[in-house]
Coordinates of C-alpha atoms in Angstrom, one line a residue:
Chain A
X1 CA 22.5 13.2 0.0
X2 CA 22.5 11.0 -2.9
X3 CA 23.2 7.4 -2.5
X4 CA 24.5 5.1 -5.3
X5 CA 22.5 1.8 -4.7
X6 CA 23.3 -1.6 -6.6
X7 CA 20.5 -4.8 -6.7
X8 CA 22.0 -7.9 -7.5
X9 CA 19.4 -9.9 -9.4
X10 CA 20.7 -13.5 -9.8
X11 CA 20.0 -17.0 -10.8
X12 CA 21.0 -19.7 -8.2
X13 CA 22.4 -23.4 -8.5
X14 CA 22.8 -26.3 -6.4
X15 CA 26.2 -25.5 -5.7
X16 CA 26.7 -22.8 -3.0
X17 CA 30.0 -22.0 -4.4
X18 CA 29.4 -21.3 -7.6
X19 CA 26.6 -19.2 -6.2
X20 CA 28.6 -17.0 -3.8
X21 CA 31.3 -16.8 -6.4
X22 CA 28.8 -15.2 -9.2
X23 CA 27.6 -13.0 -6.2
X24 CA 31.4 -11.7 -5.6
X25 CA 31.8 -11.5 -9.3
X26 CA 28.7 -9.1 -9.7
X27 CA 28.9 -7.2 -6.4
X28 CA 32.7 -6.3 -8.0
X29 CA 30.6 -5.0 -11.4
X30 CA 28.5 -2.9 -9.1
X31 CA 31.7 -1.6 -6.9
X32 CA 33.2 -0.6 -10.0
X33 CA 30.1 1.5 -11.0
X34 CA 30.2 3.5 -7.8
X35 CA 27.4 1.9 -6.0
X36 CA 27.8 2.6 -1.9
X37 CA 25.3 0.7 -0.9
X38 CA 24.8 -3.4 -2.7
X39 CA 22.1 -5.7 -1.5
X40 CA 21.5 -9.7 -2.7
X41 CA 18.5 -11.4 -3.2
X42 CA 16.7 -14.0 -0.4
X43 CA 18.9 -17.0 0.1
X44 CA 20.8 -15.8 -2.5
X45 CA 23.9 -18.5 -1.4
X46 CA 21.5 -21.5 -2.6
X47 CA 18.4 -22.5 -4.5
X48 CA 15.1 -21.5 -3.1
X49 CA 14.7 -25.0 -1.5
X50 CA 12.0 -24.2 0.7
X51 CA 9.8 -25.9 -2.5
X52 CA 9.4 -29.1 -0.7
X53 CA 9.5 -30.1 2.8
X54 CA 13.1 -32.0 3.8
X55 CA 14.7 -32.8 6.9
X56 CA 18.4 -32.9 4.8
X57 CA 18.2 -28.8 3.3
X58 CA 18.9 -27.9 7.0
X59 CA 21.9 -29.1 6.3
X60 CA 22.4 -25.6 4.8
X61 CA 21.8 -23.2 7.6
X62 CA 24.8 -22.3 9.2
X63 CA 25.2 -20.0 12.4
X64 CA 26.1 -16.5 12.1
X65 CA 28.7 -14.9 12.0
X66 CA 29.9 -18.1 10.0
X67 CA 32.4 -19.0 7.2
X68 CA 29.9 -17.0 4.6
X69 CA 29.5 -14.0 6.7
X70 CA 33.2 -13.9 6.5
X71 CA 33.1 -14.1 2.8
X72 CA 30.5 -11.1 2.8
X73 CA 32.1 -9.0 5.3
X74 CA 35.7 -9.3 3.3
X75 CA 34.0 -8.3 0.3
X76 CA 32.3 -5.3 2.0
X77 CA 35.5 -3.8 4.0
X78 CA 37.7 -4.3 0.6
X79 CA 35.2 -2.4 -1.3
X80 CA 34.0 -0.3 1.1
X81 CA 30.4 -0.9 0.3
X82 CA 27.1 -1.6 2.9
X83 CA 26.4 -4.9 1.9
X84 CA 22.8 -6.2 2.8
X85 CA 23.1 -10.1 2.6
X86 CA 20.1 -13.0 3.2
X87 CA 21.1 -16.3 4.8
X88 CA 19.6 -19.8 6.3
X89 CA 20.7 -19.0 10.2
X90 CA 21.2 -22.0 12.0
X91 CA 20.2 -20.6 15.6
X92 CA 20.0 -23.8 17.6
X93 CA 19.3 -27.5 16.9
X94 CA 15.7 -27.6 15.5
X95 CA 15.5 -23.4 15.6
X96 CA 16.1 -21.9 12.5
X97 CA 15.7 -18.3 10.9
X98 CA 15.3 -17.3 7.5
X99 CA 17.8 -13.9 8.7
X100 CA 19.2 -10.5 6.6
X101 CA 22.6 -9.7 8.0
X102 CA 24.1 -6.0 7.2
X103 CA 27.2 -5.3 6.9
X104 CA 29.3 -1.7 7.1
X105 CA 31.4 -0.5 4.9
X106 CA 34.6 -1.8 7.5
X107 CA 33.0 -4.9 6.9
X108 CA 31.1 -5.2 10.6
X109 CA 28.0 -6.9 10.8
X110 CA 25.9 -4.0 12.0
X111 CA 23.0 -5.9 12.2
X112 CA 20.7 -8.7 11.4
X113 CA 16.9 -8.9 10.7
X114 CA 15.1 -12.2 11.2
X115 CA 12.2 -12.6 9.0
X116 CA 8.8 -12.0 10.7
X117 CA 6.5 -12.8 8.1
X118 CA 6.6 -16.3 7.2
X119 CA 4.7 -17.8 4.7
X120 CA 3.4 -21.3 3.6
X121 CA 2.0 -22.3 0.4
X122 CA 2.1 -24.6 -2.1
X123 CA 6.0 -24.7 -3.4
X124 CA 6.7 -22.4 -0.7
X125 CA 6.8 -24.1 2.7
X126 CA 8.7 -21.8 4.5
X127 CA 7.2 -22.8 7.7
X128 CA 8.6 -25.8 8.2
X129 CA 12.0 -24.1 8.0
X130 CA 11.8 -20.8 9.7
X131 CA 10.7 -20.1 12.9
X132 CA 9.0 -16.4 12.5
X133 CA 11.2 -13.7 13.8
X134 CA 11.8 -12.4 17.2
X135 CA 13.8 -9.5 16.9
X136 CA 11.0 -7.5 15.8
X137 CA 10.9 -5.2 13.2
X138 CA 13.9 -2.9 13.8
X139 CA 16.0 -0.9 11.4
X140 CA 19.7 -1.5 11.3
X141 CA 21.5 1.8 11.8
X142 CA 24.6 1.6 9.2
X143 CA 27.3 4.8 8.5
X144 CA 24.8 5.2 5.2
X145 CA 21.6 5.6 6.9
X146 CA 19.2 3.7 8.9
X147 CA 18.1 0.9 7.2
X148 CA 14.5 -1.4 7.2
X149 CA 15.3 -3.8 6.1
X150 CA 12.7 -6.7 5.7
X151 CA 12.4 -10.1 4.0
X152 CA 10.1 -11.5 0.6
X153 CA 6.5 -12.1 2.4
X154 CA 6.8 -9.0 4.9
X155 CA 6.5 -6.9 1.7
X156 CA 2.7 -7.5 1.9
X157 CA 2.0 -6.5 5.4
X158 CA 1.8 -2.2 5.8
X159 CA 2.4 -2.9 9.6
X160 CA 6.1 -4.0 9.3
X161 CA 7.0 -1.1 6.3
X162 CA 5.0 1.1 8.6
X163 CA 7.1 0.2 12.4
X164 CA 10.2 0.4 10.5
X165 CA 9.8 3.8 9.1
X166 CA 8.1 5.2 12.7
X167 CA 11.2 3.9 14.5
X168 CA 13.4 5.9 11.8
X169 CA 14.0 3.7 9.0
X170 CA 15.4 6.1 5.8
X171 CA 15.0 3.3 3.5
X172 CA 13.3 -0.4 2.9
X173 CA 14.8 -2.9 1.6
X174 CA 13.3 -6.4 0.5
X175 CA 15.3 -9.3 -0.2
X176 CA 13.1 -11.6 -1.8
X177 CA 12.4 -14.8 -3.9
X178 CA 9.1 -15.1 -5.6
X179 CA 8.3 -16.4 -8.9
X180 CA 4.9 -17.5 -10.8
X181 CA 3.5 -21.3 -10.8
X182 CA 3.8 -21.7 -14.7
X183 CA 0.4 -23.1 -15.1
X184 CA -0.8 -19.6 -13.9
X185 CA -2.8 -18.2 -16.8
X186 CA -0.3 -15.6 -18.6
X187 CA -3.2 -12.9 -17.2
X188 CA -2.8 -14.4 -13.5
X189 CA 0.8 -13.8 -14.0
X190 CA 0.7 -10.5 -14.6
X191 CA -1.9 -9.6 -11.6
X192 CA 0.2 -11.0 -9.6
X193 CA 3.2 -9.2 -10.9
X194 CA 1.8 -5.9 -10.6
X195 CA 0.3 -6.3 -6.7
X196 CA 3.7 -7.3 -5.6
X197 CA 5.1 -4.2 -7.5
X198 CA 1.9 -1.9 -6.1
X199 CA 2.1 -3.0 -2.5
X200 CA 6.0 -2.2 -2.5
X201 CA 6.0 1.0 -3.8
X202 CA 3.0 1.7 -1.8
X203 CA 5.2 1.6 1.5
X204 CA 7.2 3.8 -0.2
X205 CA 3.7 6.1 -0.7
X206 CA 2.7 5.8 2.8
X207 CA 6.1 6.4 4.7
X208 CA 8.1 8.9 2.4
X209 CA 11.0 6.9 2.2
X210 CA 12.9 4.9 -1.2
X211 CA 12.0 1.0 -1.5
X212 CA 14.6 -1.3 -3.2
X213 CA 13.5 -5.0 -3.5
X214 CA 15.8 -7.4 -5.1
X215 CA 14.6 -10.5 -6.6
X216 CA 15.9 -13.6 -8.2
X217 CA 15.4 -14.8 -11.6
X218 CA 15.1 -18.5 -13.3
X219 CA 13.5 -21.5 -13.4
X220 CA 13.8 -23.8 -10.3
X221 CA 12.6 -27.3 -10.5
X222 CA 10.2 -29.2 -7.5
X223 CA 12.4 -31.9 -6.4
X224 CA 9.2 -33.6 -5.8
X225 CA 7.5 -32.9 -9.3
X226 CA 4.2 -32.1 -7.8
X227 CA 4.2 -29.0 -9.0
X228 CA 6.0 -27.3 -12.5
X229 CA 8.6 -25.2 -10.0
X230 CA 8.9 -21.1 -10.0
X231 CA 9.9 -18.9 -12.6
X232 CA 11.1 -16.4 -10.6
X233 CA 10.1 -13.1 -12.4
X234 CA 13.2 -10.9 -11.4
X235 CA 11.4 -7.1 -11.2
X236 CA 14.3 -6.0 -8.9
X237 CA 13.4 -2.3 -8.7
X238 CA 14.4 1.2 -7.1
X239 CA 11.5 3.6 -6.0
X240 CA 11.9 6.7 -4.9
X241 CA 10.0 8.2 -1.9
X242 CA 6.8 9.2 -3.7
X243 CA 6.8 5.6 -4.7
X244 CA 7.6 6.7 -8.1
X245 CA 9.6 3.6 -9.9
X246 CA 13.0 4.9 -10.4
X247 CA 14.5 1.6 -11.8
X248 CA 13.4 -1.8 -12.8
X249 CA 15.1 -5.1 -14.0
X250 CA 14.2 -7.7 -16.5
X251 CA 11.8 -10.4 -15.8
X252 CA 14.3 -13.6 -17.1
X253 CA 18.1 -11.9 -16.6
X254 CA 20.8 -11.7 -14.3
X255 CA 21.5 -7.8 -13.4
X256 CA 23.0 -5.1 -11.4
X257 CA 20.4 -2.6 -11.3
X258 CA 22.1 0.3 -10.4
X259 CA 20.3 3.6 -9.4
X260 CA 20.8 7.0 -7.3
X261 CA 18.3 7.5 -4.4
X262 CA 18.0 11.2 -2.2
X263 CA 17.8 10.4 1.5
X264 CA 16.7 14.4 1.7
X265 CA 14.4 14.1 -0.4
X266 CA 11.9 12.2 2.4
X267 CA 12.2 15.2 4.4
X268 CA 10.4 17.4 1.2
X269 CA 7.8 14.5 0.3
X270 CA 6.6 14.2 4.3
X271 CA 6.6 18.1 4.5
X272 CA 4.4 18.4 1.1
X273 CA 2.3 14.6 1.9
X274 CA 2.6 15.0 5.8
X275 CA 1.1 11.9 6.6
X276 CA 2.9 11.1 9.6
X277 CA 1.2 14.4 11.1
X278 CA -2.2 12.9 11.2
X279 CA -2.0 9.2 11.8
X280 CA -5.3 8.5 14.4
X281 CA -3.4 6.1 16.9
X282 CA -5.8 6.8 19.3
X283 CA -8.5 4.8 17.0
X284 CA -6.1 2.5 15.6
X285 CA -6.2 0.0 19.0
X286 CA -7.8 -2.9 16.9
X287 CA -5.1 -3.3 14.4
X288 CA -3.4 -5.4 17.5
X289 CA -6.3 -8.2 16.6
X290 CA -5.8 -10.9 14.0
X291 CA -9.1 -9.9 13.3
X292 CA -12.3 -7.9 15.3
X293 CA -14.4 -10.9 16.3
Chain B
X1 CA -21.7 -12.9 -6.2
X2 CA -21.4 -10.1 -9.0
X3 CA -22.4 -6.8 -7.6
X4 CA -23.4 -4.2 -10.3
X5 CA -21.1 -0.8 -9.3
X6 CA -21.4 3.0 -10.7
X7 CA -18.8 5.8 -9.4
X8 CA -20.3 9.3 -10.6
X9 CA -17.8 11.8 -11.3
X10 CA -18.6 14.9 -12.1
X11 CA -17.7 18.5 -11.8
X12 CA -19.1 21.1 -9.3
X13 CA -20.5 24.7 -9.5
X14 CA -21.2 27.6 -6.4
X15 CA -25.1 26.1 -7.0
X16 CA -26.4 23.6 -5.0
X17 CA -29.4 22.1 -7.0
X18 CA -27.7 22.5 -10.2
X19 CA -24.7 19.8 -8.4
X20 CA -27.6 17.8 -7.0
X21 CA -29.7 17.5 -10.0
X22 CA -26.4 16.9 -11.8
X23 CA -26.0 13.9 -9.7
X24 CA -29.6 12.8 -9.4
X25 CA -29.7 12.6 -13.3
X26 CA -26.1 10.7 -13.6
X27 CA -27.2 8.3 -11.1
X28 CA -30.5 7.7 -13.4
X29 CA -28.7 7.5 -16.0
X30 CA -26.3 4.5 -14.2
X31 CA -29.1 3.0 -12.6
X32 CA -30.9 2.6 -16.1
X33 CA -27.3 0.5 -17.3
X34 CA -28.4 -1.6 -13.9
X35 CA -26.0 -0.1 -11.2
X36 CA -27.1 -1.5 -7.6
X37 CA -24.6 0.2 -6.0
X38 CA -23.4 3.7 -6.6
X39 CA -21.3 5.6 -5.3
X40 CA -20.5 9.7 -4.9
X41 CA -17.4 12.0 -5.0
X42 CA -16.8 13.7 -1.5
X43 CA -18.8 16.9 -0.8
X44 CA -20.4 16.6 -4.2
X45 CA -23.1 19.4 -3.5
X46 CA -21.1 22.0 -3.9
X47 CA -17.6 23.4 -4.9
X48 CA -14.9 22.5 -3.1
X49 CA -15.1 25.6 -0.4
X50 CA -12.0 24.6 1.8
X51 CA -9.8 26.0 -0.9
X52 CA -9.8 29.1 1.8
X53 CA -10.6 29.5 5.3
X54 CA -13.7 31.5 5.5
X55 CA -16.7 31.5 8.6
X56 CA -19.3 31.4 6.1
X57 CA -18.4 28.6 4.3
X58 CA -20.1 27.0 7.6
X59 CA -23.5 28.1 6.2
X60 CA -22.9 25.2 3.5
X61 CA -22.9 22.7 6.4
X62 CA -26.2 20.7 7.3
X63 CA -27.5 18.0 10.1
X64 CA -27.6 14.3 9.0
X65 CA -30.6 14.1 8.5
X66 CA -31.9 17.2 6.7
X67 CA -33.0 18.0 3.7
X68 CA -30.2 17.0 1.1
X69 CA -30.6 13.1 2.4
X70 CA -33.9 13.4 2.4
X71 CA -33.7 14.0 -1.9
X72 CA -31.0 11.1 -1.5
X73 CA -33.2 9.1 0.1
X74 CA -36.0 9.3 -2.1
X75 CA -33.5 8.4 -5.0
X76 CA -32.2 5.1 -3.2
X77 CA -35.2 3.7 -3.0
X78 CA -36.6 5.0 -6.0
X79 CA -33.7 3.3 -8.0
X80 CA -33.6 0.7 -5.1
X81 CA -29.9 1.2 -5.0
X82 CA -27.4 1.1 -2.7
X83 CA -26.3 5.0 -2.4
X84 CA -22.9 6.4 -1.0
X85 CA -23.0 9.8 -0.4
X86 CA -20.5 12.3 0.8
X87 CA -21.9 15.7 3.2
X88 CA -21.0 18.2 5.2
X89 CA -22.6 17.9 8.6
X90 CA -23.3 20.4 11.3
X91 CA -23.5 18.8 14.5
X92 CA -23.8 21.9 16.7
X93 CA -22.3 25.0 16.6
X94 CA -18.7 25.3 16.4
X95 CA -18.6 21.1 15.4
X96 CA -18.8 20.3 12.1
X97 CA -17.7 16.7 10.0
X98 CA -16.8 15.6 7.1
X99 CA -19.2 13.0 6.9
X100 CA -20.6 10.0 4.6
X101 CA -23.7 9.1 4.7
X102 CA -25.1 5.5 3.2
X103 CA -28.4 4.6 2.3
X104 CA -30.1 1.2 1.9
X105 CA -32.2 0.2 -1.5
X106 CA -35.5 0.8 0.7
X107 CA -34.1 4.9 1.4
X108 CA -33.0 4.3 5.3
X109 CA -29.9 5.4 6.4
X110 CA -27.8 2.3 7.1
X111 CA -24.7 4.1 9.0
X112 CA -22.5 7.4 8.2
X113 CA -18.6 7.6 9.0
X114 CA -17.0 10.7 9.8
X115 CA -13.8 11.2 8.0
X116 CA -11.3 10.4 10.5
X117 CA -7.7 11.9 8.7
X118 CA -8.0 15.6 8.0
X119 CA -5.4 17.0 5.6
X120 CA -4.2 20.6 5.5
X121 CA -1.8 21.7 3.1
X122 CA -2.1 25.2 1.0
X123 CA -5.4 25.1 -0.9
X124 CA -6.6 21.8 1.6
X125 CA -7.7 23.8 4.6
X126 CA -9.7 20.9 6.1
X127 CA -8.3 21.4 9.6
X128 CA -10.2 24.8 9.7
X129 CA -13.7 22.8 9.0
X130 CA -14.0 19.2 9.8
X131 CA -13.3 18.2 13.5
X132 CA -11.9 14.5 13.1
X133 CA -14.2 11.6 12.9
X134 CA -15.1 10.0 16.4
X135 CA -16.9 6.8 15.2
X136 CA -13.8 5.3 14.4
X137 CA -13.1 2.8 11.2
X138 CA -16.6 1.3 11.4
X139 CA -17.8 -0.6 8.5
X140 CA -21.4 0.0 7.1
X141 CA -23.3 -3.2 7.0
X142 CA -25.9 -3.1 4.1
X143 CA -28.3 -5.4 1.9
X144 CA -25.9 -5.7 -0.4
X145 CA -22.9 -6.2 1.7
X146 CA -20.7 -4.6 4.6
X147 CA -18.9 -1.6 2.9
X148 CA -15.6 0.0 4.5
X149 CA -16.4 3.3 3.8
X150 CA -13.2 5.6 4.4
X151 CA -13.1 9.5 2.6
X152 CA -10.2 11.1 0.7
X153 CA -7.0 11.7 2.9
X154 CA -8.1 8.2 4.7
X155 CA -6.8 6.4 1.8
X156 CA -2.9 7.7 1.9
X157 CA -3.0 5.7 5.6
X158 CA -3.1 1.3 5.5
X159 CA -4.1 1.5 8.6
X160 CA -7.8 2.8 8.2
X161 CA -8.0 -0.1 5.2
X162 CA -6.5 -2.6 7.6
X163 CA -9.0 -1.7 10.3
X164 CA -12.1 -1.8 8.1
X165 CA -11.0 -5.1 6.5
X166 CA -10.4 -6.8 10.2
X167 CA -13.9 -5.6 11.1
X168 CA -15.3 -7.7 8.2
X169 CA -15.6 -4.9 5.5
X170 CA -16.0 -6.5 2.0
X171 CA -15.9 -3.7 -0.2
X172 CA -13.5 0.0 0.4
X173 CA -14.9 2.9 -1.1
X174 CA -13.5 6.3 -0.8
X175 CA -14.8 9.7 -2.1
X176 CA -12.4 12.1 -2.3
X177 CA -11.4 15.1 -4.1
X178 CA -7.9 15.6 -5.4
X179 CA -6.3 17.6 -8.0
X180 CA -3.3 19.3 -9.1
X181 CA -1.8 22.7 -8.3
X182 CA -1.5 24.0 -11.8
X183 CA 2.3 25.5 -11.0
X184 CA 3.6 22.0 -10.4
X185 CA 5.8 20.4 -13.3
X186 CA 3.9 17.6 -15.6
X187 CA 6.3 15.0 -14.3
X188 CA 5.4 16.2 -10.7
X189 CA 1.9 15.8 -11.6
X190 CA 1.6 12.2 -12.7
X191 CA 4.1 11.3 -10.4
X192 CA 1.1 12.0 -7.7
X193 CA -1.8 10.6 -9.8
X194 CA 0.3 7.3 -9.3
X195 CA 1.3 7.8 -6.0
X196 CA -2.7 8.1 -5.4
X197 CA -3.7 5.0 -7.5
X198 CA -1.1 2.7 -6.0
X199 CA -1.7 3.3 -2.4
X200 CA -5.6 3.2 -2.6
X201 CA -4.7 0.0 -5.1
X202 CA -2.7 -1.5 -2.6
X203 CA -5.5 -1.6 0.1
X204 CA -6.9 -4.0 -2.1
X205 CA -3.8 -6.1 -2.2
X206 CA -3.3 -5.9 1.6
X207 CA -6.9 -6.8 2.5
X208 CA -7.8 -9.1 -0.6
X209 CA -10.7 -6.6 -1.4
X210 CA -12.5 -4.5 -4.0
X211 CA -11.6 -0.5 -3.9
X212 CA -13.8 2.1 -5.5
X213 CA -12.6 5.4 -5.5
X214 CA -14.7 8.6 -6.6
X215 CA -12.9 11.6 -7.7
X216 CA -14.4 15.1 -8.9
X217 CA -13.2 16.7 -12.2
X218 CA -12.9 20.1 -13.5
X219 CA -10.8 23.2 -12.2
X220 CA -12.2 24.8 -9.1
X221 CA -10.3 28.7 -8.7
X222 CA -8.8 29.8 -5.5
X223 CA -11.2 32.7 -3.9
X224 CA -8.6 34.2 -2.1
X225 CA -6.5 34.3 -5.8
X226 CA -3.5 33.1 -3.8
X227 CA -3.5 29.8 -5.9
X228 CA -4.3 29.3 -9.4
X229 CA -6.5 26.4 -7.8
X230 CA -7.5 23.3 -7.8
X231 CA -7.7 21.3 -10.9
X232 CA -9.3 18.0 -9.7
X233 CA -7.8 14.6 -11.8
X234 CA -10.7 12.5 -12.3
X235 CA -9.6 8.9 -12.2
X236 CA -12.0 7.5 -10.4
X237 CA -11.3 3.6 -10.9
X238 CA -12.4 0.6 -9.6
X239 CA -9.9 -2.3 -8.5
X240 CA -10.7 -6.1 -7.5
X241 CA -9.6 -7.8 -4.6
X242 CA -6.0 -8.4 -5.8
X243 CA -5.5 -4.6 -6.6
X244 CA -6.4 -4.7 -10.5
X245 CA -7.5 -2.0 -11.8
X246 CA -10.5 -3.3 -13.6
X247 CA -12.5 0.5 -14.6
X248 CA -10.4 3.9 -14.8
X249 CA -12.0 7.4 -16.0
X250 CA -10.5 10.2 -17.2
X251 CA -8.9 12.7 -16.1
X252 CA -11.2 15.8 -17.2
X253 CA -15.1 14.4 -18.6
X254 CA -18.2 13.8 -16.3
X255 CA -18.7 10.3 -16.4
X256 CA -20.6 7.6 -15.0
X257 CA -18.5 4.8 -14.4
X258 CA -19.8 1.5 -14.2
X259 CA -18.5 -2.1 -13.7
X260 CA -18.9 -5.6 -11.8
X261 CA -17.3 -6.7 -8.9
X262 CA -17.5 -10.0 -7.3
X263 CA -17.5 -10.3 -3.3
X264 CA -17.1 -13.9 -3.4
X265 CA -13.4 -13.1 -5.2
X266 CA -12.1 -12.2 -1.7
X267 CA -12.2 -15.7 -0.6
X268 CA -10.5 -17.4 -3.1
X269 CA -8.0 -14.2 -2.9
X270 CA -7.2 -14.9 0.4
X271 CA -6.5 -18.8 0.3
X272 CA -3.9 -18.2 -2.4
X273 CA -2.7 -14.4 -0.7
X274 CA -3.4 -15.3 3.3
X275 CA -1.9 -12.9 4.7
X276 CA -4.9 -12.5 7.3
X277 CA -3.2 -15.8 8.7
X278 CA 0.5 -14.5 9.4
X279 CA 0.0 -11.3 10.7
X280 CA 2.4 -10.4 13.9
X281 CA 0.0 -8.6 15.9
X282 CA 2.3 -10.0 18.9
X283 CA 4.8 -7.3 17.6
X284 CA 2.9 -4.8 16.0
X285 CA 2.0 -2.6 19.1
X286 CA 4.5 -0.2 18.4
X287 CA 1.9 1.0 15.4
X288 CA 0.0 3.1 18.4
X289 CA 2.6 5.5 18.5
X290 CA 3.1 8.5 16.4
X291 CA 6.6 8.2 16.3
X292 CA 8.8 5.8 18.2
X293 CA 10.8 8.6 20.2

């Protein structure tokens, strides 16, 4: 069962309608080409504006379904594509997600996956804006396949790849938005490339299914100027399910990486690499500890 | 803190002293370049015999201690090295292990681990030899540090990484012997080499720690001819704490590979990568299942 898959690697401005609009315009491109099955990028309806801490960017949450979700759901049925989309959901006053919504190819929402993983760093203070996750780490079943799909940070945790594939995910997916601090040493840079592409593909390794991760690209200023910004380094990529790197994009452009992944072929790589046959959950108990002391 | 390392691969022959005194005069030799730690390929005395299923492959099997960690002994403190060695223990009749043993720079034995994932796939009988570990994912502590020993197949699973790091390890090391069945296509074959280095470099990633990982060379025949056997990939590499690969060997010469790693890395890996801080071990429980049906 082949799947034609589409990644929407994007640059993002102030303006959400110009964003949405270049989103529509590419997600067309891919729909021409064939692809089935499109995701976007994290928060791919504004900048990343989680670089400083403001009171006013919750201005751009918005409850879902909502006027965008309509937007992303016409696009879907018209084209007849699964669309996997990222948005700032506005669950209450003062309770906000950082949520993936999926939508079917009748343009339903099927689904929605709120962010578990939430991280906080310099330029990235996602923790004042999301409240982590509480609908666990479940996989969205869509008329293409069940789908795992997760959010940027989860990418680094084997727990949440792992739960999604044991509860039947056929595929990951990361929307995600990470970029390098410029005054990174050009050799920190690329370390830092490579583990984020390494611990991907490795869920792909370790659960026999494909990983697509879509990224954005460009340079986004610190409102604050504390720091330089991100350079978000793009890398959107397809992997098969031997984590073998199928596609990648560019570092610095906008792209539809299109590619062709075999839902079958999990069932061959788990029959030759039958990992799932020998997991020791009867000595795995401690992994439910932040840590053993 | 710089820790001097030295992976010995090397190839194996149906002789037992000839593969000891092999190894006793490779980890001279990376003892003279200053090694303090060295580490061994799994069951490095002798071929790899699980190839088939045969009772008297049992006679290879010894007690821990016996006479082989007595000669590894001697060495370790000799050299006054840390030594990770990799056995097959008889623990009564009918109950056997695969089984690493480590020794301290004075010659003790500081702690063994009994492999806890046992493969078995055509020419990887394991299931016929080594009962499961039942010490669980224990790290060693040593002079030199507390080392999360894990062996071969351990290393396609995050979880036995995960539980080492939570229980303090500072270092993973895995022997292991892999190779290729001859019959599969070139692009088959490197598509697994790299499915191998980017899982076991992705424990790295995940944990913030060093990997060392020990692989055997040369091309081992089937005895029951049913295979054209084994031909083991080298590649033993060593990776820091943010899943660079910082030494590699080849795929087909003996070598002794040596290079530095520092254990004071992990901390500064970890305040820039915390993952340890956001994991979701509230929803994680679902991990203890095989399969979530």
């Amino acid at each position: 069962m082949e799947l034609k898959v589409a990644l929407i690697q994007q640059s993002c401005t102030a303006s959400r309608t110009e964003n949405i609009d270049k989103t529509i315009s590419m997600i067309e491109k891919a729909s021409q080409s064939g692809a089935e099955l499109i995701a976007l990028q994290e928060l791919h309806t504004s900048l990343y504006f989680c670089q400083t801490e403001n009171g006013a960017n919750f201005d751009l949450a918005e409850p879902i379904p909502s006027e965008t979700t309509k937007i992303f759901s016409q696009i879907a049925a018209q084209k007849k594509i699964i669309l996997i989309t990222s948005l700032f959901e506005r669950r209450a006053a003062g309770l906000y997600h950082n949520t993936a919504v999926v939508f079917d190819t009748d343009g339903s929402i099927e689904g929605k996956y709120r962010k578990m993983h939430i991280p906080d760093d310099p330029a990235f203070y996602e923790k004042f804006y999301f409240t982590p996750g509480d609908l666990g780490f479940e996989p969205i079943q869509t008329s293409r396949g069940k789908l795992g799909v997760l959010i940027c940070w989860d990418q680094w945790f084997p727990e949440a790849a792992r739960l999604m594939a044991l509860k039947g995910a056929e595929l990951l997916i990361y929307p995600t938005a990470i970029g390098w601090d410029t005054q990174d040493t050009p050799e920190e840079q690329e370390k830092q490339l490579s583990a984020w592409l390494t611990i991907q593909r490795s869920h792909a390794v370790a659960n026999g299914i494909p990983v697509l991760s879509i990224n954005r690209v460009g340079h986004e200023k610190d409102p604050s100027g504390q720091t330089t910004g991100i350079k978000f380094w793009g890398n959107s990529f397809i992997a098969g399910s031997q984590g073998e790197l199928l596609k990648i994009a560019s570092r610095d452009q906008e792209e539809v990486l299109s590619g062709e992944i075999n839902l079958n072929q999990s069932e061959k790589v788990r029959r030759i690499w039958p990992f799932f046959r020998d997991r020791r959950v009867d000595a795995y108990k401690d992994i439910l500890k932040l840590y053993d002391n």
